[in-house]
PDB file of C-alpha atoms in Angstrom:
ATOM      1  CA  UNK A   1     -91.104 -15.163 -30.277  1.00 58.00           C
ATOM      2  CA  UNK A   2     -90.687 -18.679 -31.932  1.00 73.00           C
ATOM      3  CA  UNK A   3     -90.292 -19.310 -35.700  1.00 75.00           C
ATOM      4  CA  UNK A   4     -93.991 -20.345 -36.470  1.00 92.00           C
ATOM      5  CA  UNK A   5     -95.269 -16.896 -34.305  1.00 92.00           C
ATOM      6  CA  UNK A   6     -92.817 -14.966 -36.615  1.00 92.00           C
ATOM      7  CA  UNK A   7     -94.106 -16.707 -39.698  1.00 94.00           C
ATOM      8  CA  UNK A   8     -98.157 -15.853 -38.726  1.00 95.00           C
ATOM      9  CA  UNK A   9     -96.864 -12.175 -38.055  1.00 95.00           C
ATOM     10  CA  UNK A  10     -95.548 -11.713 -41.548  1.00 95.00           C
ATOM     11  CA  UNK A  11     -98.640 -13.506 -43.141  1.00 96.00           C
ATOM     12  CA  UNK A  12    -100.841 -11.188 -41.381  1.00 96.00           C
ATOM     13  CA  UNK A  13     -99.128  -8.090 -42.086  1.00 96.00           C
ATOM     14  CA  UNK A  14     -99.716  -9.304 -45.382  1.00 96.00           C
ATOM     15  CA  UNK A  15    -103.409  -8.941 -44.639  1.00 95.00           C
ATOM     16  CA  UNK A  16    -103.714 -13.043 -44.179  1.00 96.00           C
ATOM     17  CA  UNK A  17    -107.319 -13.645 -42.354  1.00 95.00           C
ATOM     18  CA  UNK A  18    -106.322 -17.317 -41.349  1.00 96.00           C
ATOM     19  CA  UNK A  19    -102.833 -16.261 -40.147  1.00 95.00           C
ATOM     20  CA  UNK A  20    -104.260 -13.457 -37.896  1.00 96.00           C
ATOM     21  CA  UNK A  21    -107.064 -15.925 -36.736  1.00 96.00           C
ATOM     22  CA  UNK A  22    -104.233 -18.427 -35.657  1.00 96.00           C
ATOM     23  CA  UNK A  23    -102.646 -15.138 -33.752  1.00 96.00           C
ATOM     24  CA  UNK A  24    -106.219 -14.623 -32.100  1.00 96.00           C
ATOM     25  CA  UNK A  25    -106.387 -18.019 -30.819  1.00 96.00           C
ATOM     26  CA  UNK A  26    -102.772 -18.093 -29.294  1.00 96.00           C
ATOM     27  CA  UNK A  27    -103.182 -14.997 -27.400  1.00 96.00           C
ATOM     28  CA  UNK A  28    -106.964 -14.141 -27.084  1.00 96.00           C
ATOM     29  CA  UNK A  29    -107.212 -16.212 -23.649  1.00 95.00           C
ATOM     30  CA  UNK A  30    -104.597 -14.346 -22.178  1.00 94.00           C
ATOM     31  CA  UNK A  31    -106.010 -10.708 -23.145  1.00 95.00           C
ATOM     32  CA  UNK A  32    -109.008 -12.103 -22.268  1.00 96.00           C
ATOM     33  CA  UNK A  33    -107.731 -12.843 -18.671  1.00 93.00           C
ATOM     34  CA  UNK A  34    -105.725  -9.729 -18.329  1.00 93.00           C
ATOM     35  CA  UNK A  35    -108.609  -7.350 -19.054  1.00 93.00           C
ATOM     36  CA  UNK A  36    -110.802  -9.598 -16.827  1.00 92.00           C
ATOM     37  CA  UNK A  37    -108.245  -9.205 -13.619  1.00 89.00           C
ATOM     38  CA  UNK A  38    -108.125  -5.536 -14.508  1.00 89.00           C
ATOM     39  CA  UNK A  39    -111.653  -4.616 -14.816  1.00 89.00           C
ATOM     40  CA  UNK A  40    -113.195  -7.579 -12.707  1.00 88.00           C
ATOM     41  CA  UNK A  41    -116.302  -7.577 -15.504  1.00 90.00           C
ATOM     42  CA  UNK A  42    -116.242 -10.565 -17.648  1.00 93.00           C
ATOM     43  CA  UNK A  43    -118.447  -8.281 -20.306  1.00 94.00           C
ATOM     44  CA  UNK A  44    -116.418  -5.565 -20.155  1.00 92.00           C
ATOM     45  CA  UNK A  45    -113.283  -8.038 -20.305  1.00 93.00           C
ATOM     46  CA  UNK A  46    -114.899  -9.860 -23.263  1.00 96.00           C
ATOM     47  CA  UNK A  47    -115.547  -6.330 -24.977  1.00 95.00           C
ATOM     48  CA  UNK A  48    -111.797  -5.426 -24.589  1.00 95.00           C
ATOM     49  CA  UNK A  49    -110.558  -8.390 -25.958  1.00 96.00           C
ATOM     50  CA  UNK A  50    -112.410  -7.901 -29.044  1.00 97.00           C
ATOM     51  CA  UNK A  51    -111.313  -4.361 -29.474  1.00 96.00           C
ATOM     52  CA  UNK A  52    -108.090  -5.580 -28.788  1.00 96.00           C
ATOM     53  CA  UNK A  53    -108.046  -7.495 -31.591  1.00 97.00           C
ATOM     54  CA  UNK A  54    -109.590  -5.028 -34.060  1.00 96.00           C
ATOM     55  CA  UNK A  55    -107.157  -2.232 -33.218  1.00 96.00           C
ATOM     56  CA  UNK A  56    -104.269  -5.372 -33.674  1.00 96.00           C
ATOM     57  CA  UNK A  57    -105.741  -6.357 -37.137  1.00 97.00           C
ATOM     58  CA  UNK A  58    -105.459  -2.424 -38.156  1.00 96.00           C
ATOM     59  CA  UNK A  59    -102.262  -1.813 -36.966  1.00 95.00           C
ATOM     60  CA  UNK A  60    -100.462  -5.275 -37.587  1.00 96.00           C
ATOM     61  CA  UNK A  61     -98.959  -3.836 -41.100  1.00 95.00           C
ATOM     62  CA  UNK A  62     -96.745  -1.439 -38.705  1.00 93.00           C
ATOM     63  CA  UNK A  63     -96.027  -4.030 -35.922  1.00 94.00           C
ATOM     64  CA  UNK A  64     -92.002  -4.087 -36.361  1.00 88.00           C
ATOM     65  CA  UNK A  65     -91.441  -7.022 -33.598  1.00 82.00           C
ATOM     66  CA  UNK A  66     -89.159  -4.729 -31.067  1.00 83.00           C
ATOM     67  CA  UNK A  67     -91.098  -6.619 -28.396  1.00 84.00           C
ATOM     68  CA  UNK A  68     -92.950  -9.572 -28.250  1.00 90.00           C
ATOM     69  CA  UNK A  69     -96.035  -9.423 -29.781  1.00 94.00           C
ATOM     70  CA  UNK A  70     -97.741 -10.289 -26.587  1.00 93.00           C
ATOM     71  CA  UNK A  71     -96.364  -7.541 -25.243  1.00 92.00           C
ATOM     72  CA  UNK A  72     -97.596  -5.338 -27.852  1.00 94.00           C
ATOM     73  CA  UNK A  73    -101.365  -6.618 -27.085  1.00 95.00           C
ATOM     74  CA  UNK A  74    -101.361  -6.163 -23.698  1.00 94.00           C
ATOM     75  CA  UNK A  75    -100.133  -2.453 -24.460  1.00 92.00           C
ATOM     76  CA  UNK A  76    -103.393  -2.363 -26.755  1.00 95.00           C
ATOM     77  CA  UNK A  77    -105.325  -3.756 -23.967  1.00 95.00           C
ATOM     78  CA  UNK A  78    -103.963  -2.086 -20.791  1.00 92.00           C
ATOM     79  CA  UNK A  79    -104.589   1.134 -23.102  1.00 90.00           C
ATOM     80  CA  UNK A  80    -108.413   0.541 -23.648  1.00 93.00           C
ATOM     81  CA  UNK A  81    -108.522  -0.575 -19.984  1.00 90.00           C
ATOM     82  CA  UNK A  82    -107.128   2.674 -19.587  1.00 85.00           C
ATOM     83  CA  UNK A  83    -110.479   4.208 -21.158  1.00 86.00           C
ATOM     84  CA  UNK A  84    -112.866   2.147 -19.055  1.00 85.00           C
ATOM     85  CA  UNK A  85    -111.214   2.537 -15.768  1.00 81.00           C
ATOM     86  CA  UNK A  86    -109.527   6.469 -15.947  1.00 73.00           C
ATOM     87  CA  UNK A  87    -108.431   6.199 -12.335  1.00 73.00           C
ATOM     88  CA  UNK A  88    -106.513   3.324 -13.155  1.00 71.00           C
ATOM     89  CA  UNK A  89    -103.986   5.694 -15.506  1.00 68.00           C
ATOM     90  CA  UNK A  90    -103.923   8.334 -12.570  1.00 72.00           C
ATOM     91  CA  UNK A  91    -103.296   5.796  -9.590  1.00 73.00           C
ATOM     92  CA  UNK A  92    -100.686   4.223 -11.788  1.00 70.00           C
ATOM     93  CA  UNK A  93     -99.393   7.550 -12.373  1.00 69.00           C
ATOM     94  CA  UNK A  94     -99.179   8.229  -8.993  1.00 71.00           C
ATOM     95  CA  UNK A  95     -96.775   4.994  -8.331  1.00 68.00           C
ATOM     96  CA  UNK A  96     -93.884   7.049  -9.471  1.00 58.00           C
ATOM     97  CA  UNK A  97     -91.042   6.419  -7.212  1.00 53.00           C
ATOM     98  CA  UNK A  98     -87.218   7.651  -6.952  1.00 48.00           C
ATOM     99  CA  UNK A  99     -85.507   5.985 -10.068  1.00 45.00           C
ATOM    100  CA  UNK A 100     -82.818   4.770  -7.769  1.00 46.00           C
ATOM    101  CA  UNK A 101     -85.407   2.230  -6.462  1.00 46.00           C
ATOM    102  CA  UNK A 102     -84.673  -0.945  -7.391  1.00 47.00           C
ATOM    103  CA  UNK A 103     -86.001  -4.692  -5.576  1.00 46.00           C
ATOM    104  CA  UNK A 104     -84.888  -7.908  -6.329  1.00 46.00           C
ATOM    105  CA  UNK A 105     -87.161 -10.287  -8.232  1.00 47.00           C
ATOM    106  CA  UNK A 106     -88.865 -12.130  -5.620  1.00 46.00           C
ATOM    107  CA  UNK A 107     -90.661 -14.641  -7.484  1.00 44.00           C
ATOM    108  CA  UNK A 108     -90.797 -18.253  -6.391  1.00 46.00           C
ATOM    109  CA  UNK A 109     -90.663 -20.614  -8.677  1.00 44.00           C
ATOM    110  CA  UNK A 110     -93.752 -23.480  -7.771  1.00 47.00           C
ATOM    111  CA  UNK A 111     -93.967 -26.495  -9.515  1.00 45.00           C
ATOM    112  CA  UNK A 112     -96.723 -27.187 -12.024  1.00 45.00           C
ATOM    113  CA  UNK A 113     -99.792 -28.711  -9.639  1.00 51.00           C
ATOM    114  CA  UNK A 114     -97.999 -27.872  -6.022  1.00 52.00           C
ATOM    115  CA  UNK A 115    -100.847 -25.494  -5.096  1.00 58.00           C
ATOM    116  CA  UNK A 116    -104.147 -26.800  -4.299  1.00 72.00           C
ATOM    117  CA  UNK A 117    -107.674 -26.037  -5.602  1.00 74.00           C
ATOM    118  CA  UNK A 118    -108.252 -23.882  -2.814  1.00 77.00           C
ATOM    119  CA  UNK A 119    -105.578 -22.118  -2.374  1.00 76.00           C
ATOM    120  CA  UNK A 120    -105.673 -21.067  -5.905  1.00 78.00           C
ATOM    121  CA  UNK A 121    -109.159 -20.126  -5.316  1.00 83.00           C
ATOM    122  CA  UNK A 122    -107.650 -17.772  -2.215  1.00 83.00           C
ATOM    123  CA  UNK A 123    -105.116 -16.429  -4.283  1.00 84.00           C
ATOM    124  CA  UNK A 124    -107.346 -15.224  -6.989  1.00 85.00           C
ATOM    125  CA  UNK A 125    -110.295 -14.219  -4.644  1.00 87.00           C
ATOM    126  CA  UNK A 126    -107.324 -12.037  -2.846  1.00 89.00           C
ATOM    127  CA  UNK A 127    -106.135 -10.495  -6.346  1.00 90.00           C
ATOM    128  CA  UNK A 128    -109.492  -9.650  -6.940  1.00 89.00           C
ATOM    129  CA  UNK A 129    -109.926  -7.441  -3.576  1.00 91.00           C
ATOM    130  CA  UNK A 130    -106.447  -5.639  -4.944  1.00 91.00           C
ATOM    131  CA  UNK A 131    -107.333  -1.974  -6.080  1.00 91.00           C
ATOM    132  CA  UNK A 132    -107.138  -1.906  -9.985  1.00 88.00           C
ATOM    133  CA  UNK A 133    -104.061  -0.693 -10.342  1.00 89.00           C
ATOM    134  CA  UNK A 134    -102.054  -3.822  -7.964  1.00 92.00           C
ATOM    135  CA  UNK A 135    -104.497  -6.052  -9.989  1.00 91.00           C
ATOM    136  CA  UNK A 136    -103.111  -4.960 -13.152  1.00 91.00           C
ATOM    137  CA  UNK A 137     -99.541  -5.267 -11.741  1.00 93.00           C
ATOM    138  CA  UNK A 138     -99.935  -8.444 -10.589  1.00 92.00           C
ATOM    139  CA  UNK A 139    -101.580  -9.998 -13.240  1.00 91.00           C
ATOM    140  CA  UNK A 140     -98.895  -8.649 -15.958  1.00 92.00           C
ATOM    141  CA  UNK A 141     -96.061 -10.154 -13.681  1.00 92.00           C
ATOM    142  CA  UNK A 142     -97.297 -13.230 -12.371  1.00 88.00           C
ATOM    143  CA  UNK A 143     -99.978 -14.139 -14.377  1.00 86.00           C
ATOM    144  CA  UNK A 144     -98.907 -13.017 -17.670  1.00 88.00           C
ATOM    145  CA  UNK A 145     -95.539 -13.512 -17.088  1.00 89.00           C
ATOM    146  CA  UNK A 146     -93.991 -10.224 -18.009  1.00 91.00           C
ATOM    147  CA  UNK A 147     -90.594  -8.506 -16.925  1.00 92.00           C
ATOM    148  CA  UNK A 148     -90.518  -5.623 -15.397  1.00 94.00           C
ATOM    149  CA  UNK A 149     -89.364  -4.307 -18.440  1.00 93.00           C
ATOM    150  CA  UNK A 150     -92.163  -5.005 -20.568  1.00 92.00           C
ATOM    151  CA  UNK A 151     -94.488  -4.024 -17.798  1.00 93.00           C
ATOM    152  CA  UNK A 152     -92.885  -0.856 -18.110  1.00 92.00           C
ATOM    153  CA  UNK A 153     -93.591  -0.586 -21.963  1.00 91.00           C
ATOM    154  CA  UNK A 154     -97.054  -1.764 -21.323  1.00 91.00           C
ATOM    155  CA  UNK A 155     -98.279   0.941 -19.243  1.00 91.00           C
ATOM    156  CA  UNK A 156     -95.857   3.707 -19.864  1.00 88.00           C
ATOM    157  CA  UNK A 157     -94.375   3.748 -16.269  1.00 89.00           C
ATOM    158  CA  UNK A 158     -90.888   3.984 -15.255  1.00 91.00           C
ATOM    159  CA  UNK A 159     -88.936   1.033 -14.069  1.00 92.00           C
ATOM    160  CA  UNK A 160     -89.148   2.235 -10.722  1.00 91.00           C
ATOM    161  CA  UNK A 161     -92.532   2.712 -10.597  1.00 91.00           C
ATOM    162  CA  UNK A 162     -93.462  -0.656 -12.043  1.00 93.00           C
ATOM    163  CA  UNK A 163     -90.846  -2.303  -9.244  1.00 93.00           C
ATOM    164  CA  UNK A 164     -92.716  -0.102  -6.270  1.00 93.00           C
ATOM    165  CA  UNK A 165     -96.135  -0.942  -7.353  1.00 93.00           C
ATOM    166  CA  UNK A 166     -95.670  -4.739  -7.580  1.00 94.00           C
ATOM    167  CA  UNK A 167     -93.461  -4.341  -4.639  1.00 93.00           C
ATOM    168  CA  UNK A 168     -96.924  -2.791  -2.891  1.00 93.00           C
ATOM    169  CA  UNK A 169     -99.222  -5.101  -4.559  1.00 92.00           C
ATOM    170  CA  UNK A 170     -97.447  -8.079  -2.895  1.00 93.00           C
ATOM    171  CA  UNK A 171     -97.830  -6.726   0.282  1.00 93.00           C
ATOM    172  CA  UNK A 172    -101.433  -6.246  -0.089  1.00 93.00           C
ATOM    173  CA  UNK A 173    -101.733  -9.371  -1.466  1.00 91.00           C
ATOM    174  CA  UNK A 174     -99.944 -10.865   1.611  1.00 90.00           C
ATOM    175  CA  UNK A 175    -101.862  -8.962   4.439  1.00 91.00           C
ATOM    176  CA  UNK A 176    -105.114 -10.041   2.602  1.00 89.00           C
ATOM    177  CA  UNK A 177    -103.877 -13.281   2.428  1.00 87.00           C
ATOM    178  CA  UNK A 178    -102.741 -13.721   5.837  1.00 87.00           C
ATOM    179  CA  UNK A 179    -106.235 -11.852   6.909  1.00 84.00           C
ATOM    180  CA  UNK A 180    -107.802 -15.019   5.045  1.00 78.00           C
ATOM    181  CA  UNK A 181    -105.938 -17.479   7.078  1.00 75.00           C
ATOM    182  CA  UNK A 182    -106.308 -15.938  10.547  1.00 77.00           C
ATOM    183  CA  UNK A 183    -110.781 -15.820   9.257  1.00 76.00           C
ATOM    184  CA  UNK A 184    -110.295 -19.571   8.433  1.00 73.00           C
ATOM    185  CA  UNK A 185    -108.150 -20.801  11.495  1.00 70.00           C
ATOM    186  CA  UNK A 186    -110.076 -17.840  14.241  1.00 62.00           C
TER     187      UNK A 186
END
């Protein structure tokens, strides 16, 4: 957390509405995008984003900075998504796996601007076709940049379940993209 954000949090905790508005401006689009990816409905995502910040405003005096502010906001947004998609929490809980399950981080670093607009569109389309559970995990990991541990905190899942879910989501995403490529070439 950078110094400016720490200052804004302290001011917001003292009920400074301008400081809180600056935090909303900084994190609002990320929270909205998480909700949109999870719910696949722009209006629902807008409602979740607004409710996230209403709840954050009420609770910010108790924010202890044990995690990043963005992680705390994602946790609130994820809980609100659970409320809108009751099956999401059940599906996430069903991901529970052996705690010894361990996967390396396979994220590849891609230089900015390398992906073509067409490829980005194909990936976005494929992500939107994933089940809600996998959309949430892929969004938190690859679009919001959270670590496995942070995702476990946001979703209240064991770390092994997070890793397994992301692994399975990546497998489905690969399959969807391969199918898309074969449809284009066939």
